[in-house]
JSON list of C-alpha atoms and ligand atoms in Angstrom, two decimals:
[
{"chain": "A", "resi": 1, "resn": "UNK", "atom": "CA", "xyz": [-14.79, 10.68, 6.76]},
{"chain": "A", "resi": 2, "resn": "UNK", "atom": "CA", "xyz": [-12.40, 7.77, 6.96]},
{"chain": "A", "resi": 3, "resn": "UNK", "atom": "CA", "xyz": [-11.87, 5.61, 3.71]},
{"chain": "A", "resi": 4, "resn": "UNK", "atom": "CA", "xyz": [-9.80, 2.83, 4.32]},
{"chain": "A", "resi": 5, "resn": "UNK", "atom": "CA", "xyz": [-8.55, 1.03, 0.70]},
{"chain": "A", "resi": 6, "resn": "UNK", "atom": "CA", "xyz": [-6.62, -2.24, 0.85]},
{"chain": "A", "resi": 7, "resn": "UNK", "atom": "CA", "xyz": [-5.53, -4.71, -1.89]},
{"chain": "A", "resi": 8, "resn": "UNK", "atom": "CA", "xyz": [-2.19, -6.61, -3.03]},
{"chain": "A", "resi": 9, "resn": "UNK", "atom": "CA", "xyz": [1.17, -5.08, -5.09]},
{"chain": "A", "resi": 10, "resn": "UNK", "atom": "CA", "xyz": [0.34, -2.86, -7.71]},
{"chain": "A", "resi": 11, "resn": "UNK", "atom": "CA", "xyz": [-3.71, -3.25, -7.83]},
{"chain": "A", "resi": 12, "resn": "UNK", "atom": "CA", "xyz": [-4.15, 0.65, -8.53]},
{"chain": "A", "resi": 13, "resn": "UNK", "atom": "CA", "xyz": [-4.80, 1.08, -4.44]},
{"chain": "A", "resi": 14, "resn": "UNK", "atom": "CA", "xyz": [-2.42, 4.61, -4.57]},
{"chain": "A", "resi": 15, "resn": "UNK", "atom": "CA", "xyz": [-3.92, 5.90, -7.72]},
{"chain": "A", "resi": 16, "resn": "UNK", "atom": "CA", "xyz": [-7.25, 5.36, -6.61]},
{"chain": "A", "resi": 17, "resn": "UNK", "atom": "CA", "xyz": [-6.55, 6.93, -3.00]},
{"chain": "A", "resi": 18, "resn": "UNK", "atom": "CA", "xyz": [-5.36, 10.07, -4.65]},
{"chain": "A", "resi": 19, "resn": "UNK", "atom": "CA", "xyz": [-8.13, 10.59, -6.90]},
{"chain": "A", "resi": 20, "resn": "UNK", "atom": "CA", "xyz": [-10.80, 9.74, -4.10]},
{"chain": "A", "resi": 21, "resn": "UNK", "atom": "CA", "xyz": [-8.84, 12.12, -1.66]},
{"chain": "A", "resi": 22, "resn": "UNK", "atom": "CA", "xyz": [-9.11, 15.06, -4.29]},
{"chain": "A", "resi": 23, "resn": "UNK", "atom": "CA", "xyz": [-12.89, 14.20, -5.15]},
{"chain": "A", "resi": 24, "resn": "UNK", "atom": "CA", "xyz": [-13.89, 14.12, -1.67]},
{"chain": "A", "resi": 25, "resn": "UNK", "atom": "CA", "xyz": [-11.75, 16.90, -0.22]},
{"chain": "A", "resi": 26, "resn": "UNK", "atom": "CA", "xyz": [-9.72, 14.41, 2.08]},
{"chain": "A", "resi": 27, "resn": "UNK", "atom": "CA", "xyz": [-5.94, 14.08, 2.87]},
{"chain": "A", "resi": 28, "resn": "UNK", "atom": "CA", "xyz": [-4.05, 11.07, 1.55]},
{"chain": "A", "resi": 29, "resn": "UNK", "atom": "CA", "xyz": [-1.45, 8.60, 3.23]},
{"chain": "A", "resi": 30, "resn": "UNK", "atom": "CA", "xyz": [-0.16, 5.90, 0.99]},
{"chain": "A", "resi": 31, "resn": "UNK", "atom": "CA", "xyz": [0.87, 3.37, 3.90]},
{"chain": "A", "resi": 32, "resn": "UNK", "atom": "CA", "xyz": [3.30, 1.67, 1.77]},
{"chain": "A", "resi": 33, "resn": "UNK", "atom": "CA", "xyz": [5.66, 4.64, 1.61]},
{"chain": "A", "resi": 34, "resn": "UNK", "atom": "CA", "xyz": [5.96, 4.09, 5.57]},
{"chain": "A", "resi": 35, "resn": "UNK", "atom": "CA", "xyz": [7.35, 0.50, 5.64]},
{"chain": "A", "resi": 36, "resn": "UNK", "atom": "CA", "xyz": [9.43, 1.08, 1.94]},
{"chain": "A", "resi": 37, "resn": "UNK", "atom": "CA", "xyz": [11.01, 4.04, 4.17]},
{"chain": "A", "resi": 38, "resn": "UNK", "atom": "CA", "xyz": [12.12, 1.32, 7.07]},
{"chain": "A", "resi": 39, "resn": "UNK", "atom": "CA", "xyz": [13.23, -0.83, 3.90]},
{"chain": "A", "resi": 40, "resn": "UNK", "atom": "CA", "xyz": [15.50, 1.72, 2.33]},
{"chain": "A", "resi": 41, "resn": "UNK", "atom": "CA", "xyz": [16.94, 3.04, 5.82]},
{"chain": "A", "resi": 42, "resn": "UNK", "atom": "CA", "xyz": [18.30, -0.72, 6.10]},
{"chain": "A", "resi": 43, "resn": "UNK", "atom": "CA", "xyz": [19.34, -1.22, 3.09]},
{"chain": "A", "resi": 44, "resn": "UNK", "atom": "CA", "xyz": [20.84, 2.32, 3.24]},
{"chain": "A", "resi": 45, "resn": "UNK", "atom": "CA", "xyz": [22.62, 1.64, 5.99]},
{"chain": "A", "resi": 46, "resn": "UNK", "atom": "CA", "xyz": [23.65, -1.83, 4.64]},
{"chain": "A", "resi": 47, "resn": "UNK", "atom": "CA", "xyz": [22.06, -3.78, 7.75]},
{"chain": "A", "resi": 48, "resn": "UNK", "atom": "CA", "xyz": [19.96, -6.75, 7.44]},
{"chain": "A", "resi": 49, "resn": "UNK", "atom": "CA", "xyz": [16.65, -6.15, 6.60]},
{"chain": "A", "resi": 50, "resn": "UNK", "atom": "CA", "xyz": [14.89, -8.93, 8.89]},
{"chain": "A", "resi": 51, "resn": "UNK", "atom": "CA", "xyz": [17.39, -7.67, 11.88]},
{"chain": "A", "resi": 52, "resn": "UNK", "atom": "CA", "xyz": [14.41, -6.51, 14.36]},
{"chain": "A", "resi": 53, "resn": "UNK", "atom": "CA", "xyz": [16.15, -3.95, 16.72]},
{"chain": "A", "resi": 54, "resn": "UNK", "atom": "CA", "xyz": [17.65, -2.07, 13.85]},
{"chain": "A", "resi": 55, "resn": "UNK", "atom": "CA", "xyz": [14.20, -2.39, 11.99]},
{"chain": "A", "resi": 56, "resn": "UNK", "atom": "CA", "xyz": [12.20, -1.07, 14.76]},
{"chain": "A", "resi": 57, "resn": "UNK", "atom": "CA", "xyz": [14.77, 1.74, 15.14]},
{"chain": "A", "resi": 58, "resn": "UNK", "atom": "CA", "xyz": [14.25, 3.10, 11.56]},
{"chain": "A", "resi": 59, "resn": "UNK", "atom": "CA", "xyz": [10.48, 2.81, 11.79]},
{"chain": "A", "resi": 60, "resn": "UNK", "atom": "CA", "xyz": [10.56, 5.38, 15.24]},
{"chain": "A", "resi": 61, "resn": "UNK", "atom": "CA", "xyz": [13.23, 7.81, 13.34]},
{"chain": "A", "resi": 62, "resn": "UNK", "atom": "CA", "xyz": [10.91, 7.92, 10.40]},
{"chain": "A", "resi": 63, "resn": "UNK", "atom": "CA", "xyz": [10.25, 11.71, 9.15]},
{"chain": "A", "resi": 64, "resn": "UNK", "atom": "CA", "xyz": [7.14, 10.94, 6.56]},
{"chain": "A", "resi": 65, "resn": "UNK", "atom": "CA", "xyz": [7.59, 15.11, 5.58]},
{"chain": "A", "resi": 66, "resn": "UNK", "atom": "CA", "xyz": [10.81, 14.10, 4.03]},
{"chain": "A", "resi": 67, "resn": "UNK", "atom": "CA", "xyz": [10.18, 11.15, 1.77]},
{"chain": "A", "resi": 68, "resn": "UNK", "atom": "CA", "xyz": [11.19, 11.13, -2.07]},
{"chain": "A", "resi": 69, "resn": "UNK", "atom": "CA", "xyz": [7.99, 9.43, -3.36]},
{"chain": "A", "resi": 70, "resn": "UNK", "atom": "CA", "xyz": [10.23, 8.82, -6.95]},
{"chain": "A", "resi": 71, "resn": "UNK", "atom": "CA", "xyz": [12.90, 6.50, -4.97]},
{"chain": "A", "resi": 72, "resn": "UNK", "atom": "CA", "xyz": [11.27, 4.83, -2.27]},
{"chain": "A", "resi": 73, "resn": "UNK", "atom": "CA", "xyz": [8.22, 3.67, -5.30]},
{"chain": "A", "resi": 74, "resn": "UNK", "atom": "CA", "xyz": [11.41, 1.62, -6.79]},
{"chain": "A", "resi": 75, "resn": "UNK", "atom": "CA", "xyz": [10.52, -2.24, -7.12]},
{"chain": "A", "resi": 76, "resn": "UNK", "atom": "CA", "xyz": [13.65, -3.50, -5.20]},
{"chain": "A", "resi": 77, "resn": "UNK", "atom": "CA", "xyz": [12.28, -1.33, -2.10]},
{"chain": "A", "resi": 78, "resn": "UNK", "atom": "CA", "xyz": [8.72, -3.18, -2.50]},
{"chain": "A", "resi": 79, "resn": "UNK", "atom": "CA", "xyz": [10.19, -6.35, -1.85]},
{"chain": "A", "resi": 80, "resn": "UNK", "atom": "CA", "xyz": [12.33, -5.21, 0.94]},
{"chain": "A", "resi": 81, "resn": "UNK", "atom": "CA", "xyz": [9.08, -3.07, 2.39]},
{"chain": "A", "resi": 82, "resn": "UNK", "atom": "CA", "xyz": [7.52, -6.29, 2.26]},
{"chain": "A", "resi": 83, "resn": "UNK", "atom": "CA", "xyz": [10.02, -8.30, 4.66]},
{"chain": "A", "resi": 84, "resn": "UNK", "atom": "CA", "xyz": [10.15, -5.46, 7.21]},
{"chain": "A", "resi": 85, "resn": "UNK", "atom": "CA", "xyz": [6.42, -5.03, 7.46]},
{"chain": "A", "resi": 86, "resn": "UNK", "atom": "CA", "xyz": [6.19, -8.99, 8.58]},
{"chain": "A", "resi": 87, "resn": "UNK", "atom": "CA", "xyz": [8.30, -7.67, 12.14]},
{"chain": "A", "resi": 88, "resn": "UNK", "atom": "CA", "xyz": [5.60, -6.86, 14.53]},
{"chain": "A", "resi": 89, "resn": "UNK", "atom": "CA", "xyz": [7.31, -4.00, 16.26]},
{"chain": "A", "resi": 90, "resn": "UNK", "atom": "CA", "xyz": [7.76, -1.87, 13.09]},
{"chain": "A", "resi": 91, "resn": "UNK", "atom": "CA", "xyz": [4.14, -2.13, 12.65]},
{"chain": "A", "resi": 92, "resn": "UNK", "atom": "CA", "xyz": [3.65, -1.19, 15.86]},
{"chain": "A", "resi": 93, "resn": "UNK", "atom": "CA", "xyz": [5.87, 1.50, 15.61]},
{"chain": "A", "resi": 94, "resn": "UNK", "atom": "CA", "xyz": [3.98, 3.06, 12.88]},
{"chain": "A", "resi": 95, "resn": "UNK", "atom": "CA", "xyz": [0.70, 2.34, 14.25]},
{"chain": "A", "resi": 96, "resn": "UNK", "atom": "CA", "xyz": [0.48, 5.97, 15.88]},
{"chain": "A", "resi": 97, "resn": "UNK", "atom": "CA", "xyz": [1.27, 7.74, 12.94]},
{"chain": "A", "resi": 98, "resn": "UNK", "atom": "CA", "xyz": [-1.46, 6.42, 10.58]},
{"chain": "A", "resi": 99, "resn": "UNK", "atom": "CA", "xyz": [-4.32, 6.58, 13.28]},
{"chain": "A", "resi": 100, "resn": "UNK", "atom": "CA", "xyz": [-3.18, 10.16, 14.25]},
{"chain": "A", "resi": 101, "resn": "UNK", "atom": "CA", "xyz": [-3.14, 10.51, 10.53]},
{"chain": "A", "resi": 102, "resn": "UNK", "atom": "CA", "xyz": [-6.68, 9.21, 10.09]},
{"chain": "A", "resi": 103, "resn": "UNK", "atom": "CA", "xyz": [-8.62, 10.93, 12.88]},
{"chain": "A", "resi": 104, "resn": "UNK", "atom": "CA", "xyz": [-7.23, 14.39, 11.85]},
{"chain": "A", "resi": 105, "resn": "UNK", "atom": "CA", "xyz": [-9.71, 16.84, 10.13]},
{"chain": "A", "resi": 106, "resn": "UNK", "atom": "CA", "xyz": [-11.00, 16.84, 7.68]},
{"chain": "A", "resi": 107, "resn": "UNK", "atom": "CA", "xyz": [-10.47, 13.01, 7.42]},
{"chain": "A", "resi": 108, "resn": "UNK", "atom": "CA", "xyz": [-8.40, 10.78, 4.99]},
{"chain": "A", "resi": 109, "resn": "UNK", "atom": "CA", "xyz": [-8.03, 8.03, 2.69]},
{"chain": "A", "resi": 110, "resn": "UNK", "atom": "CA", "xyz": [-5.30, 5.80, 3.44]},
{"chain": "A", "resi": 111, "resn": "UNK", "atom": "CA", "xyz": [-4.64, 3.12, 1.54]},
{"chain": "A", "resi": 112, "resn": "UNK", "atom": "CA", "xyz": [-2.12, -0.33, 2.43]},
{"chain": "A", "resi": 113, "resn": "UNK", "atom": "CA", "xyz": [-2.97, -4.04, 3.57]},
{"chain": "A", "resi": 114, "resn": "UNK", "atom": "CA", "xyz": [-4.42, -3.69, 7.00]},
{"chain": "A", "resi": 115, "resn": "UNK", "atom": "CA", "xyz": [-6.47, -0.12, 6.79]},
{"chain": "A", "resi": 116, "resn": "UNK", "atom": "CA", "xyz": [-9.88, -1.68, 7.34]},
{"chain": "A", "resi": 117, "resn": "UNK", "atom": "CA", "xyz": [-8.76, -4.38, 9.56]},
{"chain": "A", "resi": 118, "resn": "UNK", "atom": "CA", "xyz": [-6.26, -2.73, 12.21]},
{"chain": "A", "resi": 119, "resn": "UNK", "atom": "CA", "xyz": [-5.59, 0.58, 11.67]},
{"chain": "A", "resi": 120, "resn": "UNK", "atom": "CA", "xyz": [-8.80, 2.22, 11.28]},
{"chain": "A", "resi": 121, "resn": "UNK", "atom": "CA", "xyz": [-11.58, -0.79, 11.55]},
{"chain": "A", "resi": 122, "resn": "UNK", "atom": "CA", "xyz": [-14.28, 2.13, 11.74]},
{"chain": "A", "resi": 123, "resn": "UNK", "atom": "CA", "xyz": [-13.65, 3.28, 8.54]},
{"chain": "A", "resi": 124, "resn": "UNK", "atom": "CA", "xyz": [-17.18, 4.82, 6.72]},
{"chain": "A", "resi": 125, "resn": "UNK", "atom": "CA", "xyz": [-15.76, 2.98, 3.81]},
{"chain": "A", "resi": 126, "resn": "UNK", "atom": "CA", "xyz": [-13.67, -0.19, 3.09]},
{"chain": "A", "resi": 127, "resn": "UNK", "atom": "CA", "xyz": [-12.37, -1.01, -0.55]},
{"chain": "A", "resi": 128, "resn": "UNK", "atom": "CA", "xyz": [-10.54, -3.80, -1.12]},
{"chain": "A", "resi": 129, "resn": "UNK", "atom": "CA", "xyz": [-9.18, -3.32, -4.51]},
{"chain": "A", "resi": 130, "resn": "UNK", "atom": "CA", "xyz": [-8.46, -6.54, -6.76]},
{"chain": "A", "resi": 131, "resn": "UNK", "atom": "CA", "xyz": [-7.10, -7.01, -10.16]},
{"chain": "A", "resi": 132, "resn": "UNK", "atom": "CA", "xyz": [-5.59, -10.18, -11.62]},
{"chain": "A", "resi": 133, "resn": "UNK", "atom": "CA", "xyz": [-1.50, -10.84, -11.18]},
{"chain": "A", "resi": 134, "resn": "UNK", "atom": "CA", "xyz": [-1.16, -10.58, -14.84]},
{"chain": "A", "resi": 135, "resn": "UNK", "atom": "CA", "xyz": [-2.83, -7.04, -15.00]},
{"chain": "A", "resi": 136, "resn": "UNK", "atom": "CA", "xyz": [-1.06, -5.89, -12.45]},
{"chain": "A", "resi": 137, "resn": "UNK", "atom": "CA", "xyz": [2.29, -6.63, -13.91]},
{"chain": "A", "resi": 138, "resn": "UNK", "atom": "CA", "xyz": [1.24, -5.31, -17.23]},
{"chain": "A", "resi": 139, "resn": "UNK", "atom": "CA", "xyz": [0.54, -2.05, -15.40]},
{"chain": "A", "resi": 140, "resn": "UNK", "atom": "CA", "xyz": [3.34, -2.13, -13.22]},
{"chain": "A", "resi": 141, "resn": "UNK", "atom": "CA", "xyz": [5.84, -2.46, -16.16]},
{"chain": "A", "resi": 142, "resn": "UNK", "atom": "CA", "xyz": [3.93, 0.29, -18.25]},
{"chain": "A", "resi": 143, "resn": "UNK", "atom": "CA", "xyz": [4.43, 2.66, -15.36]},
{"chain": "A", "resi": 144, "resn": "UNK", "atom": "CA", "xyz": [8.55, 2.08, -15.04]},
{"chain": "A", "resi": 145, "resn": "UNK", "atom": "CA", "xyz": [8.67, 2.46, -19.31]},
{"chain": "A", "resi": 146, "resn": "UNK", "atom": "CA", "xyz": [6.46, 5.37, -18.64]},
{"chain": "A", "resi": 147, "resn": "UNK", "atom": "CA", "xyz": [9.48, 6.71, -16.40]},
{"chain": "A", "resi": 148, "resn": "UNK", "atom": "CA", "xyz": [12.22, 5.49, -18.75]},
{"chain": "A", "resi": 149, "resn": "UNK", "atom": "CA", "xyz": [13.05, 2.26, -16.85]},
{"chain": "A", "resi": 150, "resn": "UNK", "atom": "CA", "xyz": [13.43, -0.99, -18.42]},
{"chain": "A", "resi": 151, "resn": "UNK", "atom": "CA", "xyz": [10.91, -3.43, -17.34]},
{"chain": "A", "resi": 152, "resn": "UNK", "atom": "CA", "xyz": [10.86, -7.64, -17.01]},
{"chain": "A", "resi": 153, "resn": "UNK", "atom": "CA", "xyz": [7.14, -7.91, -16.78]},
{"chain": "A", "resi": 154, "resn": "UNK", "atom": "CA", "xyz": [7.74, -12.10, -16.56]},
{"chain": "A", "resi": 155, "resn": "UNK", "atom": "CA", "xyz": [9.94, -11.11, -13.46]},
{"chain": "A", "resi": 156, "resn": "UNK", "atom": "CA", "xyz": [7.79, -8.38, -11.80]},
{"chain": "A", "resi": 157, "resn": "UNK", "atom": "CA", "xyz": [4.79, -10.95, -12.34]},
{"chain": "A", "resi": 158, "resn": "UNK", "atom": "CA", "xyz": [7.03, -13.23, -10.17]},
{"chain": "A", "resi": 159, "resn": "UNK", "atom": "CA", "xyz": [7.82, -10.44, -7.45]},
{"chain": "A", "resi": 160, "resn": "UNK", "atom": "CA", "xyz": [4.19, -9.64, -7.34]},
{"chain": "A", "resi": 161, "resn": "UNK", "atom": "CA", "xyz": [2.92, -12.98, -6.55]},
{"chain": "A", "resi": 162, "resn": "UNK", "atom": "CA", "xyz": [6.15, -13.52, -4.14]},
{"chain": "A", "resi": 163, "resn": "UNK", "atom": "CA", "xyz": [5.23, -10.35, -2.07]},
{"chain": "A", "resi": 164, "resn": "UNK", "atom": "CA", "xyz": [1.05, -10.98, -1.89]},
{"chain": "A", "resi": 165, "resn": "UNK", "atom": "CA", "xyz": [1.86, -14.61, -0.60]},
{"chain": "A", "resi": 166, "resn": "UNK", "atom": "CA", "xyz": [4.51, -13.23, 1.88]},
{"chain": "A", "resi": 167, "resn": "UNK", "atom": "CA", "xyz": [1.84, -10.17, 2.89]},
{"chain": "A", "resi": 168, "resn": "UNK", "atom": "CA", "xyz": [-1.16, -12.44, 3.14]},
{"chain": "A", "resi": 169, "resn": "UNK", "atom": "CA", "xyz": [0.70, -15.24, 5.28]},
{"chain": "A", "resi": 170, "resn": "UNK", "atom": "CA", "xyz": [2.34, -13.52, 7.46]},
{"chain": "A", "resi": 171, "resn": "UNK", "atom": "CA", "xyz": [1.29, -13.74, 11.42]},
{"chain": "A", "resi": 172, "resn": "UNK", "atom": "CA", "xyz": [0.58, -10.07, 12.42]},
{"chain": "A", "resi": 173, "resn": "UNK", "atom": "CA", "xyz": [-1.89, -7.81, 10.14]},
{"chain": "A", "resi": 174, "resn": "UNK", "atom": "CA", "xyz": [-2.08, -10.06, 6.99]},
{"chain": "A", "resi": 175, "resn": "UNK", "atom": "CA", "xyz": [-3.32, -8.61, 3.36]},
{"chain": "A", "resi": 176, "resn": "UNK", "atom": "CA", "xyz": [-7.22, -9.59, 3.80]},
{"chain": "A", "resi": 177, "resn": "UNK", "atom": "CA", "xyz": [-10.35, -7.78, 3.23]},
{"chain": "A", "resi": 178, "resn": "UNK", "atom": "CA", "xyz": [-12.21, -7.02, 6.40]},
{"chain": "A", "resi": 179, "resn": "UNK", "atom": "CA", "xyz": [-15.59, -8.39, 6.63]},
{"chain": "A", "resi": 180, "resn": "UNK", "atom": "CA", "xyz": [-17.46, -5.24, 5.54]},
{"chain": "A", "resi": 181, "resn": "UNK", "atom": "CA", "xyz": [-15.09, -4.57, 2.84]},
{"chain": "A", "resi": 182, "resn": "UNK", "atom": "CA", "xyz": [-16.39, -3.87, -0.51]},
{"chain": "A", "resi": 183, "resn": "UNK", "atom": "CA", "xyz": [-14.80, -5.71, -3.60]},
{"chain": "A", "resi": 184, "resn": "UNK", "atom": "CA", "xyz": [-13.59, -3.78, -6.50]},
{"chain": "A", "resi": 185, "resn": "UNK", "atom": "CA", "xyz": [-12.17, -5.44, -9.53]},
{"chain": "A", "resi": 186, "resn": "UNK", "atom": "CA", "xyz": [-10.19, -3.23, -11.69]},
{"chain": "A", "resi": 187, "resn": "UNK", "atom": "CA", "xyz": [-8.95, -6.21, -14.04]},
{"chain": "A", "resi": 188, "resn": "UNK", "atom": "CA", "xyz": [-10.95, -4.68, -16.85]},
{"chain": "A", "resi": 189, "resn": "UNK", "atom": "CA", "xyz": [-11.17, -0.75, -15.92]},
{"chain": "A", "resi": 190, "resn": "UNK", "atom": "CA", "xyz": [-9.08, 1.55, -17.04]},
{"chain": "A", "resi": 191, "resn": "UNK", "atom": "CA", "xyz": [-8.02, 4.54, -14.48]},
{"chain": "A", "resi": 192, "resn": "UNK", "atom": "CA", "xyz": [-11.20, 6.82, -15.28]},
{"chain": "A", "resi": 193, "resn": "UNK", "atom": "CA", "xyz": [-14.10, 3.46, -14.91]},
{"chain": "A", "resi": 194, "resn": "UNK", "atom": "CA", "xyz": [-11.85, 2.29, -11.60]},
{"chain": "A", "resi": 195, "resn": "UNK", "atom": "CA", "xyz": [-12.23, 5.97, -9.56]},
{"chain": "A", "resi": 196, "resn": "UNK", "atom": "CA", "xyz": [-15.58, 6.51, -10.90]},
{"chain": "A", "resi": 197, "resn": "UNK", "atom": "CA", "xyz": [-16.56, 2.58, -9.50]},
{"chain": "A", "resi": 198, "resn": "UNK", "atom": "CA", "xyz": [-14.64, 4.24, -6.48]},
{"chain": "A", "resi": 199, "resn": "UNK", "atom": "CA", "xyz": [-16.61, 7.07, -5.77]},
{"chain": "A", "resi": 200, "resn": "UNK", "atom": "CA", "xyz": [-19.81, 5.10, -6.33]},
{"chain": "A", "resi": 201, "resn": "UNK", "atom": "CA", "xyz": [-19.21, 2.56, -3.60]},
{"chain": "A", "resi": 202, "resn": "UNK", "atom": "CA", "xyz": [-18.25, 5.49, -1.31]},
{"chain": "A", "resi": 203, "resn": "UNK", "atom": "CA", "xyz": [-21.05, 7.45, -2.08]},
{"chain": "A", "resi": 204, "resn": "UNK", "atom": "CA", "xyz": [-23.34, 4.71, -1.81]},
{"chain": "A", "resi": 205, "resn": "UNK", "atom": "CA", "xyz": [-21.88, 3.63, 1.65]},
{"chain": "A", "resi": 206, "resn": "UNK", "atom": "CA", "xyz": [-23.12, 7.13, 2.97]},
{"chain": "A", "resi": 207, "resn": "UNK", "atom": "CA", "xyz": [-26.64, 6.39, 1.98]},
{"chain": "B", "resi": 1, "resn": "LIG", "atom": "O1", "xyz": [1.71, -1.09, -1.28]},
{"chain": "B", "resi": 1, "resn": "LIG", "atom": "P1", "xyz": [3.04, -0.98, -1.21]},
{"chain": "B", "resi": 1, "resn": "LIG", "atom": "O2", "xyz": [3.22, -1.99, -2.60]},
{"chain": "B", "resi": 1, "resn": "LIG", "atom": "O3", "xyz": [3.82, 0.30, -1.23]},
{"chain": "B", "resi": 1, "resn": "LIG", "atom": "O4", "xyz": [3.77, -1.56, -0.02]},
{"chain": "B", "resi": 1, "resn": "LIG", "atom": "C1", "xyz": [4.73, -2.02, 0.19]},
{"chain": "B", "resi": 1, "resn": "LIG", "atom": "C2", "xyz": [4.97, -3.09, 1.06]},
{"chain": "B", "resi": 1, "resn": "LIG", "atom": "O5", "xyz": [4.55, -2.68, 2.51]},
{"chain": "B", "resi": 1, "resn": "LIG", "atom": "C3", "xyz": [3.96, -4.45, 0.86]},
{"chain": "B", "resi": 1, "resn": "LIG", "atom": "O6", "xyz": [4.32, -5.49, 0.46]},
{"chain": "B", "resi": 1, "resn": "LIG", "atom": "C4", "xyz": [3.83, -4.76, 2.36]},
{"chain": "B", "resi": 1, "resn": "LIG", "atom": "O7", "xyz": [4.46, -5.63, 2.69]},
{"chain": "B", "resi": 1, "resn": "LIG", "atom": "C5", "xyz": [3.59, -3.56, 3.32]},
{"chain": "B", "resi": 1, "resn": "LIG", "atom": "N1", "xyz": [2.63, -2.82, 3.57]},
{"chain": "B", "resi": 1, "resn": "LIG", "atom": "C6", "xyz": [2.17, -3.44, 4.45]},
{"chain": "B", "resi": 1, "resn": "LIG", "atom": "N2", "xyz": [0.82, -2.78, 5.38]},
{"chain": "B", "resi": 1, "resn": "LIG", "atom": "C7", "xyz": [0.67, -1.61, 4.47]},
{"chain": "B", "resi": 1, "resn": "LIG", "atom": "C8", "xyz": [1.07, -1.00, 3.35]},
{"chain": "B", "resi": 1, "resn": "LIG", "atom": "C9", "xyz": [2.14, -1.52, 3.28]},
{"chain": "B", "resi": 1, "resn": "LIG", "atom": "O8", "xyz": [2.63, -4.30, 5.43]},
{"chain": "B", "resi": 1, "resn": "LIG", "atom": "N3", "xyz": [-0.63, -1.15, 5.34]}
]
């Protein structure tokens, strides 16, 4: 079984992806980490994010087995990831890894922006996760505080809106729900309720 989970920044896809994978005995890939790792490689090298050639070289050299999720999940890296992810050749360079991951037994949950539309158009289940921007900013700020970091909720909200707009309006593989995706609005759901709702969607899709 392949489950495609798409949605805007900080909508809870990562948490849902992990929980759905554990529940259904599938592997999980947070595809945002791939774009974040490309962005981090550019930032570490002191190169411009929109330098296409360098970004593609970084994408081809990625080693997902060595990813440090805590570092990659930083707020500034998310913003930078949204810039490199708009480069079509970067997306191309990351395509095969994602398709191979999805195709390997026993199946997988992939979360991102273009899973249901580009990476796994034939996924068994497609869920488009949404939540009000204010709710997403509040959750993200709470996560940073729980990790001992400071968090400016208003600045996070502004960043989320800007990143969503960039991801929606790019020419290649923009953030959008696949025509056959089921929307899951988690604005008024806590984690357990959102997981339960996602499990119901997956089970319902198999009937
Ligand atoms: O999901 P996450 O916030 O980690 O993603 C970081 C950025 O990577 C997104 O804002 C988006 O620009 C890009 N991304 C993408 N396609 C995906 C996953 C992430 O373009 N499948």
